[in-house]
mmCIF file of C-alpha atoms and ligand atoms in Angstrom:
data_model
loop_
_atom_site.group_PDB
_atom_site.id
_atom_site.type_symbol
_atom_site.label_atom_id
_atom_site.label_comp_id
_atom_site.label_asym_id
_atom_site.label_seq_id
_atom_site.Cartn_x
_atom_site.Cartn_y
_atom_site.Cartn_z
ATOM 1 C CA MET N 1 -21.494 -2.207 -4.122
ATOM 2 C CA ALA N 2 -18.098 -2.204 -5.783
ATOM 3 C CA ILE N 3 -14.747 -1.978 -4.037
ATOM 4 C CA GLY N 4 -12.357 0.683 -5.294
ATOM 5 C CA VAL N 5 -8.601 0.228 -5.291
ATOM 6 C CA PHE N 6 -6.497 3.375 -5.546
ATOM 7 C CA ASP N 7 -2.840 4.029 -6.272
ATOM 8 C CA SER N 8 -0.799 6.762 -7.908
ATOM 9 C CA GLY N 9 -0.081 4.314 -10.717
ATOM 10 C CA VAL N 10 0.368 0.640 -11.495
ATOM 11 C CA GLY N 11 1.793 -0.409 -8.092
ATOM 12 C CA GLY N 12 -1.619 -0.967 -6.518
ATOM 13 C CA LEU N 13 -2.253 -3.664 -9.130
ATOM 14 C CA THR N 14 -0.144 -5.937 -6.917
ATOM 15 C CA VAL N 15 -2.808 -5.582 -4.213
ATOM 16 C CA HIS N 16 -5.648 -5.633 -6.726
ATOM 17 C CA HIS N 17 -4.346 -8.928 -8.153
ATOM 18 C CA ARG N 18 -4.550 -10.527 -4.711
ATOM 19 C CA LEU N 19 -8.053 -9.115 -4.125
ATOM 20 C CA VAL N 20 -9.229 -10.627 -7.421
ATOM 21 C CA GLU N 21 -7.954 -14.031 -6.226
ATOM 22 C CA ARG N 22 -9.428 -13.678 -2.736
ATOM 23 C CA PHE N 23 -12.795 -12.159 -3.740
ATOM 24 C CA PRO N 24 -13.494 -13.650 -7.180
ATOM 25 C CA THR N 25 -17.119 -12.482 -7.356
ATOM 26 C CA ALA N 26 -16.491 -8.965 -6.017
ATOM 27 C CA ASP N 27 -16.944 -6.003 -8.343
ATOM 28 C CA LEU N 28 -13.630 -4.124 -8.324
ATOM 29 C CA VAL N 29 -12.693 -0.762 -9.819
ATOM 30 C CA TYR N 30 -9.002 0.140 -10.011
ATOM 31 C CA LEU N 31 -7.978 3.773 -10.327
ATOM 32 C CA ALA N 32 -4.415 4.787 -11.199
ATOM 33 C CA ASP N 33 -3.675 8.503 -10.879
ATOM 34 C CA GLN N 34 -0.997 8.276 -13.537
ATOM 35 C CA GLU N 35 -1.452 11.888 -14.563
ATOM 36 C CA ASN N 36 0.086 12.824 -11.193
ATOM 37 C CA ALA N 37 2.356 9.832 -10.472
ATOM 38 C CA PRO N 38 4.714 9.440 -8.764
ATOM 39 C CA TYR N 39 3.471 10.788 -5.424
ATOM 40 C CA GLY N 40 6.551 9.875 -3.390
ATOM 41 C CA GLY N 41 8.450 13.149 -3.848
ATOM 42 C CA LYS N 42 5.449 15.497 -3.583
ATOM 43 C CA PRO N 43 4.613 17.746 -0.630
ATOM 44 C CA GLY N 44 2.173 16.302 1.913
ATOM 45 C CA GLU N 45 -0.672 18.705 1.160
ATOM 46 C CA GLU N 46 -0.620 17.779 -2.508
ATOM 47 C CA ILE N 47 -0.685 14.055 -1.669
ATOM 48 C CA VAL N 48 -3.708 14.658 0.587
ATOM 49 C CA ASN N 49 -5.570 16.540 -2.161
ATOM 50 C CA LEU N 50 -4.772 13.990 -4.866
ATOM 51 C CA THR N 51 -5.770 11.086 -2.619
ATOM 52 C CA ARG N 52 -9.073 12.768 -1.774
ATOM 53 C CA ALA N 53 -9.764 13.385 -5.488
ATOM 54 C CA GLY N 54 -9.022 9.717 -6.247
ATOM 55 C CA CYS N 55 -11.401 8.513 -3.534
ATOM 56 C CA GLU N 56 -14.125 10.890 -4.742
ATOM 57 C CA ARG N 57 -13.724 9.540 -8.291
ATOM 58 C CA LEU N 58 -14.128 5.968 -7.037
ATOM 59 C CA PHE N 59 -17.175 6.863 -4.900
ATOM 60 C CA ASP N 60 -18.634 8.610 -7.997
ATOM 61 C CA VAL N 61 -18.431 5.429 -10.074
ATOM 62 C CA GLY N 62 -20.323 3.458 -7.416
ATOM 63 C CA CYS N 63 -17.717 2.235 -4.933
ATOM 64 C CA ASP N 64 -18.687 2.349 -1.261
ATOM 65 C CA LEU N 65 -15.321 1.217 0.002
ATOM 66 C CA VAL N 66 -11.907 2.330 -1.245
ATOM 67 C CA VAL N 67 -8.680 0.495 -0.482
ATOM 68 C CA LEU N 68 -5.683 2.828 -0.669
ATOM 69 C CA ALA N 69 -3.210 0.404 -2.240
ATOM 70 C CA CYS N 70 -0.532 3.066 -1.945
ATOM 71 C CA ASN N 71 1.753 3.430 1.070
ATOM 72 C CA THR N 72 2.442 7.062 0.244
ATOM 73 C CA ALA N 73 -1.260 8.015 0.149
ATOM 74 C CA ALA N 74 -2.031 5.906 3.217
ATOM 75 C CA SER N 75 0.885 7.156 5.326
ATOM 76 C CA VAL N 76 0.515 10.837 4.439
ATOM 77 C CA ALA N 77 -3.208 11.321 3.749
ATOM 78 C CA LEU N 78 -5.411 8.615 5.243
ATOM 79 C CA ARG N 79 -5.686 9.825 8.838
ATOM 80 C CA ARG N 80 -6.258 13.418 7.672
ATOM 81 C CA LEU N 81 -9.008 12.348 5.282
ATOM 82 C CA GLN N 82 -10.683 10.113 7.873
ATOM 83 C CA GLN N 83 -10.702 12.908 10.423
ATOM 84 C CA THR N 84 -11.402 16.008 8.374
ATOM 85 C CA TRP N 85 -13.118 15.000 5.155
ATOM 86 C CA LEU N 86 -14.873 11.617 5.229
ATOM 87 C CA PRO N 87 -17.524 12.342 7.904
ATOM 88 C CA GLY N 88 -18.855 15.401 6.006
ATOM 89 C CA TYR N 89 -18.516 13.710 2.629
ATOM 90 C CA ARG N 90 -20.583 10.733 3.853
ATOM 91 C CA ARG N 91 -23.365 13.121 4.873
ATOM 92 C CA GLU N 92 -23.151 14.847 1.481
ATOM 93 C CA LEU N 93 -23.365 11.526 -0.392
ATOM 94 C CA GLY N 94 -25.941 10.020 1.983
ATOM 95 C CA ARG N 95 -23.976 6.736 1.880
ATOM 96 C CA PRO N 96 -21.726 5.191 4.543
ATOM 97 C CA VAL N 97 -18.612 5.195 2.336
ATOM 98 C CA ASN N 98 -15.243 4.321 3.845
ATOM 99 C CA VAL N 99 -11.521 4.256 3.038
ATOM 100 C CA LEU N 100 -9.092 1.567 4.229
ATOM 101 C CA GLY N 101 -5.327 1.771 4.084
ATOM 102 C CA ILE N 102 -2.425 -0.558 3.539
ATOM 103 C CA ILE N 103 -0.187 0.448 6.452
ATOM 104 C CA VAL N 104 -2.265 -1.013 9.298
ATOM 105 C CA PRO N 105 -2.474 -4.509 7.736
ATOM 106 C CA THR N 106 1.256 -4.411 6.957
ATOM 107 C CA ILE N 107 2.143 -3.455 10.525
ATOM 108 C CA GLU N 108 -0.136 -6.196 11.847
ATOM 109 C CA ALA N 109 1.662 -8.690 9.600
ATOM 110 C CA ALA N 110 5.103 -7.372 10.599
ATOM 111 C CA THR N 111 4.425 -7.401 14.346
ATOM 112 C CA GLY N 112 2.194 -10.488 14.439
ATOM 113 C CA LEU N 113 -0.144 -8.407 16.628
ATOM 114 C CA PRO N 114 -3.574 -6.896 16.051
ATOM 115 C CA TRP N 115 -3.545 -3.107 15.546
ATOM 116 C CA GLU N 116 -5.274 -2.501 18.899
ATOM 117 C CA HIS N 117 -2.266 -3.977 20.699
ATOM 118 C CA GLU N 118 0.198 -1.433 21.987
ATOM 119 C CA ALA N 119 3.037 -2.757 24.115
ATOM 120 C CA GLU N 120 3.242 -1.833 27.761
ATOM 121 C CA ARG N 121 6.716 -0.405 27.932
ATOM 122 C CA ARG N 122 8.251 -2.139 30.907
ATOM 123 C CA GLY N 123 11.855 -1.685 29.825
ATOM 124 C CA ASP N 124 12.372 -5.463 29.681
ATOM 125 C CA LYS N 125 15.719 -6.551 28.350
ATOM 126 C CA VAL N 126 15.445 -7.418 24.668
ATOM 127 C CA GLU N 127 17.216 -10.735 24.081
ATOM 128 C CA LYS N 128 17.431 -10.560 20.313
ATOM 129 C CA LEU N 129 16.759 -7.583 18.096
ATOM 130 C CA ASP N 130 14.866 -8.258 14.888
ATOM 131 C CA VAL N 131 16.022 -5.755 12.254
ATOM 132 C CA LEU N 132 13.307 -4.859 9.779
ATOM 133 C CA GLY N 133 14.129 -2.925 6.599
ATOM 134 C CA VAL N 134 11.406 -0.916 4.872
ATOM 135 C CA PHE N 135 11.974 0.123 1.258
ATOM 136 C CA CYS N 136 9.615 2.978 0.468
ATOM 137 C CA THR N 137 9.121 6.377 -1.151
ATOM 138 C CA PRO N 138 10.675 9.519 0.376
ATOM 139 C CA ALA N 139 7.203 10.695 1.553
ATOM 140 C CA THR N 140 6.504 7.400 3.356
ATOM 141 C CA ALA N 141 9.992 7.452 4.900
ATOM 142 C CA ALA N 142 9.505 11.071 6.039
ATOM 143 C CA SER N 143 6.195 10.160 7.726
ATOM 144 C CA ARG N 144 8.147 7.642 9.886
ATOM 145 C CA VAL N 145 4.894 5.686 10.166
ATOM 146 C CA TYR N 146 6.547 2.261 10.176
ATOM 147 C CA GLU N 147 9.147 3.210 12.810
ATOM 148 C CA ILE N 148 6.596 4.919 15.078
ATOM 149 C CA GLU N 149 3.797 2.352 14.908
ATOM 150 C CA ILE N 150 6.009 -0.744 15.112
ATOM 151 C CA ASP N 151 7.987 0.730 18.004
ATOM 152 C CA LYS N 152 4.711 1.200 19.937
ATOM 153 C CA ARG N 153 3.991 -2.500 19.590
ATOM 154 C CA ARG N 154 7.294 -4.391 19.540
ATOM 155 C CA GLN N 155 10.381 -3.327 21.472
ATOM 156 C CA ASP N 156 12.355 -6.191 19.971
ATOM 157 C CA VAL N 157 11.950 -4.937 16.388
ATOM 158 C CA ALA N 158 14.171 -2.147 15.066
ATOM 159 C CA VAL N 159 12.869 -0.511 11.895
ATOM 160 C CA PHE N 160 15.102 1.136 9.298
ATOM 161 C CA ALA N 161 13.282 2.827 6.405
ATOM 162 C CA GLU N 162 15.215 3.326 3.173
ATOM 163 C CA PRO N 163 13.811 5.961 0.810
ATOM 164 C CA CYS N 164 14.107 4.935 -2.844
ATOM 165 C CA PRO N 165 13.470 8.284 -4.594
ATOM 166 C CA ASP N 166 13.310 7.252 -8.232
ATOM 167 C CA LEU N 167 12.192 3.648 -8.161
ATOM 168 C CA ALA N 168 8.408 4.073 -8.485
ATOM 169 C CA ARG N 169 8.911 6.467 -11.403
ATOM 170 C CA MET N 170 11.175 3.954 -13.154
ATOM 171 C CA ILE N 171 8.657 1.135 -12.677
ATOM 172 C CA GLU N 172 5.826 3.411 -13.801
ATOM 173 C CA ALA N 173 7.816 4.203 -16.958
ATOM 174 C CA GLY N 174 8.546 0.527 -17.653
ATOM 175 C CA ALA N 175 12.325 0.798 -17.190
ATOM 176 C CA GLY N 176 14.526 -2.109 -18.280
ATOM 177 C CA VAL N 177 15.414 -5.037 -16.032
ATOM 178 C CA VAL N 178 19.150 -4.212 -15.868
ATOM 179 C CA GLU N 179 18.518 -0.605 -14.864
ATOM 180 C CA LEU N 180 15.938 -1.616 -12.254
ATOM 181 C CA ALA N 181 18.099 -4.382 -10.763
ATOM 182 C CA ALA N 182 21.021 -1.946 -10.400
ATOM 183 C CA ALA N 183 18.795 0.579 -8.624
ATOM 184 C CA VAL N 184 17.446 -2.105 -6.254
ATOM 185 C CA GLU N 185 20.968 -3.349 -5.458
ATOM 186 C CA GLY N 186 21.989 0.227 -4.698
ATOM 187 C CA HIS N 187 19.105 0.688 -2.229
ATOM 188 C CA VAL N 188 19.673 -2.669 -0.524
ATOM 189 C CA SER N 189 23.369 -1.950 -0.122
ATOM 190 C CA ALA N 190 22.710 1.623 1.147
ATOM 191 C CA LEU N 191 20.350 0.256 3.796
ATOM 192 C CA SER N 192 22.727 -2.531 4.822
ATOM 193 C CA LYS N 193 25.559 -0.006 5.147
ATOM 194 C CA ARG N 194 23.404 2.210 7.364
ATOM 195 C CA ILE N 195 22.375 -0.713 9.594
ATOM 196 C CA GLY N 196 25.865 -2.247 9.645
ATOM 197 C CA ARG N 197 24.517 -5.527 8.269
ATOM 198 C CA ALA N 198 21.631 -6.805 6.134
ATOM 199 C CA PRO N 199 18.104 -6.613 7.613
ATOM 200 C CA ASP N 200 16.573 -9.818 9.043
ATOM 201 C CA ARG N 201 13.275 -9.155 7.264
ATOM 202 C CA ALA N 202 11.982 -6.546 4.848
ATOM 203 C CA ILE N 203 8.813 -4.772 3.824
ATOM 204 C CA LEU N 204 8.475 -3.601 0.235
ATOM 205 C CA GLY N 205 6.672 -0.507 1.516
ATOM 206 C CA CYS N 206 5.703 0.859 -1.882
ATOM 207 C CA THR N 207 3.254 -1.222 -3.887
ATOM 208 C CA HIS N 208 5.201 -0.562 -7.080
ATOM 209 C CA TYR N 209 8.171 -2.518 -5.671
ATOM 210 C CA GLU N 210 6.149 -5.732 -5.413
ATOM 211 C CA ILE N 211 6.161 -5.815 -9.245
ATOM 212 C CA ILE N 212 9.957 -6.293 -9.038
ATOM 213 C CA ALA N 213 9.984 -8.280 -5.767
ATOM 214 C CA ASP N 214 12.316 -10.860 -7.355
ATOM 215 C CA MET N 215 14.990 -8.177 -7.766
ATOM 216 C CA PHE N 216 14.768 -7.358 -4.044
ATOM 217 C CA ARG N 217 14.952 -11.093 -3.246
ATOM 218 C CA ALA N 218 18.086 -11.355 -5.389
ATOM 219 C CA ALA N 219 19.724 -8.312 -3.768
ATOM 220 C CA LEU N 220 18.953 -9.312 -0.149
ATOM 221 C CA PRO N 221 20.665 -12.290 1.524
ATOM 222 C CA PRO N 222 19.036 -15.539 0.304
ATOM 223 C CA GLY N 223 15.851 -16.416 2.175
ATOM 224 C CA THR N 224 15.301 -12.968 3.750
ATOM 225 C CA PRO N 225 11.555 -12.996 4.519
ATOM 226 C CA LEU N 226 9.535 -10.279 2.772
ATOM 227 C CA ILE N 227 6.310 -9.207 4.449
ATOM 228 C CA HIS N 228 3.704 -9.453 1.726
ATOM 229 C CA GLN N 229 1.494 -6.355 1.599
ATOM 230 C CA PRO N 230 -1.044 -7.722 -0.917
ATOM 231 C CA ASP N 231 -1.769 -10.750 1.313
ATOM 232 C CA ALA N 232 -1.894 -8.636 4.473
ATOM 233 C CA THR N 233 -4.307 -6.192 2.803
ATOM 234 C CA ALA N 234 -6.553 -8.965 1.441
ATOM 235 C CA ASP N 235 -6.698 -10.552 4.936
ATOM 236 C CA ALA N 236 -7.589 -7.190 6.489
ATOM 237 C CA LEU N 237 -10.316 -6.614 3.905
ATOM 238 C CA ALA N 238 -11.768 -10.078 4.571
ATOM 239 C CA ARG N 239 -11.926 -9.270 8.309
ATOM 240 C CA TYR N 240 -13.494 -5.864 7.567
ATOM 241 C CA LEU N 241 -16.189 -7.452 5.384
ATOM 242 C CA GLU N 242 -16.896 -10.033 8.109
ATOM 243 C CA ARG N 243 -17.392 -7.213 10.624
ATOM 244 C CA HIS N 244 -19.691 -5.389 8.155
ATOM 245 C CA PRO N 245 -22.009 -8.068 6.761
ATOM 246 C CA ASP N 246 -24.238 -5.315 5.338
ATOM 247 C CA LEU N 247 -21.451 -4.522 2.822
ATOM 248 C CA ARG N 248 -21.804 -6.977 -0.043
ATOM 249 C CA PRO N 249 -18.958 -6.463 -2.489
ATOM 250 C CA GLY N 250 -20.905 -7.337 -5.666
ATOM 251 C CA THR N 251 -21.529 -10.713 -7.231
ATOM 252 C CA SER N 252 -20.699 -10.329 -10.905
ATOM 253 C CA GLY N 253 -16.902 -10.179 -10.630
ATOM 254 C CA GLU N 254 -16.911 -7.076 -12.817
ATOM 255 C CA ARG N 255 -13.486 -5.412 -13.165
ATOM 256 C CA ARG N 256 -12.754 -1.917 -14.403
ATOM 257 C CA PHE N 257 -9.353 -0.288 -14.737
ATOM 258 C CA LEU N 258 -9.337 3.492 -14.852
ATOM 259 C CA THR N 259 -6.479 5.936 -15.267
ATOM 260 C CA THR N 260 -6.186 9.701 -15.089
ATOM 261 C CA GLY N 261 -3.240 9.322 -17.493
ATOM 262 C CA ASN N 262 -3.145 7.823 -20.973
ATOM 263 C CA PRO N 263 -5.770 5.123 -21.467
ATOM 264 C CA GLY N 264 -4.814 1.929 -23.274
ATOM 265 C CA VAL N 265 -2.476 -0.976 -22.723
ATOM 266 C CA GLN N 266 0.142 -0.770 -19.960
ATOM 267 C CA HIS N 267 3.832 -1.560 -20.543
ATOM 268 C CA SER N 268 5.295 -5.057 -20.555
ATOM 269 C CA LEU N 269 6.580 -4.984 -16.955
ATOM 270 C CA VAL N 270 2.949 -4.701 -15.819
ATOM 271 C CA GLU N 271 1.758 -7.254 -18.343
ATOM 272 C CA THR N 272 4.367 -9.770 -17.166
ATOM 273 C CA PHE N 273 3.358 -9.245 -13.560
ATOM 274 C CA TRP N 274 -0.386 -9.401 -14.286
ATOM 275 C CA GLY N 275 -0.059 -12.363 -16.645
ATOM 276 C CA ALA N 276 -2.132 -10.753 -19.416
ATOM 277 C CA ALA N 277 -2.498 -7.462 -21.252
ATOM 278 C CA LEU N 278 -4.340 -4.865 -19.186
ATOM 279 C CA THR N 279 -6.274 -2.099 -20.887
ATOM 280 C CA PHE N 280 -7.126 1.025 -18.911
ATOM 281 C CA GLU N 281 -10.075 3.353 -19.592
ATOM 282 C CA ALA N 282 -9.895 7.113 -19.113
ATOM 283 C CA ALA N 283 -11.088 8.010 -15.605
HETATM 284 N N1 DGL P 301 2.745 2.826 -5.054
HETATM 285 C C1 DGL P 301 2.907 3.879 -4.172
HETATM 286 C C2 DGL P 301 3.275 3.496 -2.765
HETATM 287 O O1 DGL P 301 2.900 2.413 -2.341
HETATM 288 C C3 DGL P 301 3.289 5.237 -4.643
HETATM 289 C C4 DGL P 301 4.561 5.413 -5.400
HETATM 290 C C5 DGL P 301 4.669 6.846 -5.881
HETATM 291 O O2 DGL P 301 3.706 7.325 -6.491
HETATM 292 O O3 DGL P 301 5.706 7.474 -5.614
HETATM 293 O O4 DGL P 301 3.904 4.240 -2.054
#
């Protein structure tokens, strides 16, 4: 079987890149829904429908497992799709297909705890508060998933999500370095103002932002740890495959890159990140 990787656009390539390194012989199909990107400002129902269509497309081309390498799709749509669509769709296909998200692995990495762990709330005094900033799309921020799920697990971590409304669109369009760096500085300073100081750690909670992670590093105080979503997701996938030895993710290392938008070569920001030109086929 092949593993599908889905994002609204090029952001999920940051996760895909890590999966290629971790699973060199796996057959991987990347799907960018660039026709509809960005997702971050869309209503929830639309995000659910687009995410379902993306998963269906990846199952159609032979994937049995889809990784949603998109915080917006995972935070808004994943639970809905797992509860209301996947069980029936599996029966229809006659295959045990599944969808994994990016939020659970990120929260595990941020809390240092397995997902199953939920803190017993004993009202213990918290000696030192760890302030975690999450830079994300407006839809992910509105879901409050990071605040809610981290708060259930760690009382000593305070989460502040900062919506960055235009950033994914700018990255998708291949905006210039100066323009992007100014936007990132603006978001980092807005968050720091809201907290009253800079965060102790940060999550780049939109996969597009990992492409410009250096700009976030430059805007945050030197040495601020960034929780790395691509690593966390690759680790979670490795554990999932260990628990499901019947799922063999291919052996030929075949890679396909599909887009619902314009096929062809992606812009130079993506090329610089990927380290080579990437040509997309029409989905
Ligand atoms: N890369 C996506 C995410 O992780 C989506 C960005 C967008 O389409 O707005 O949230």
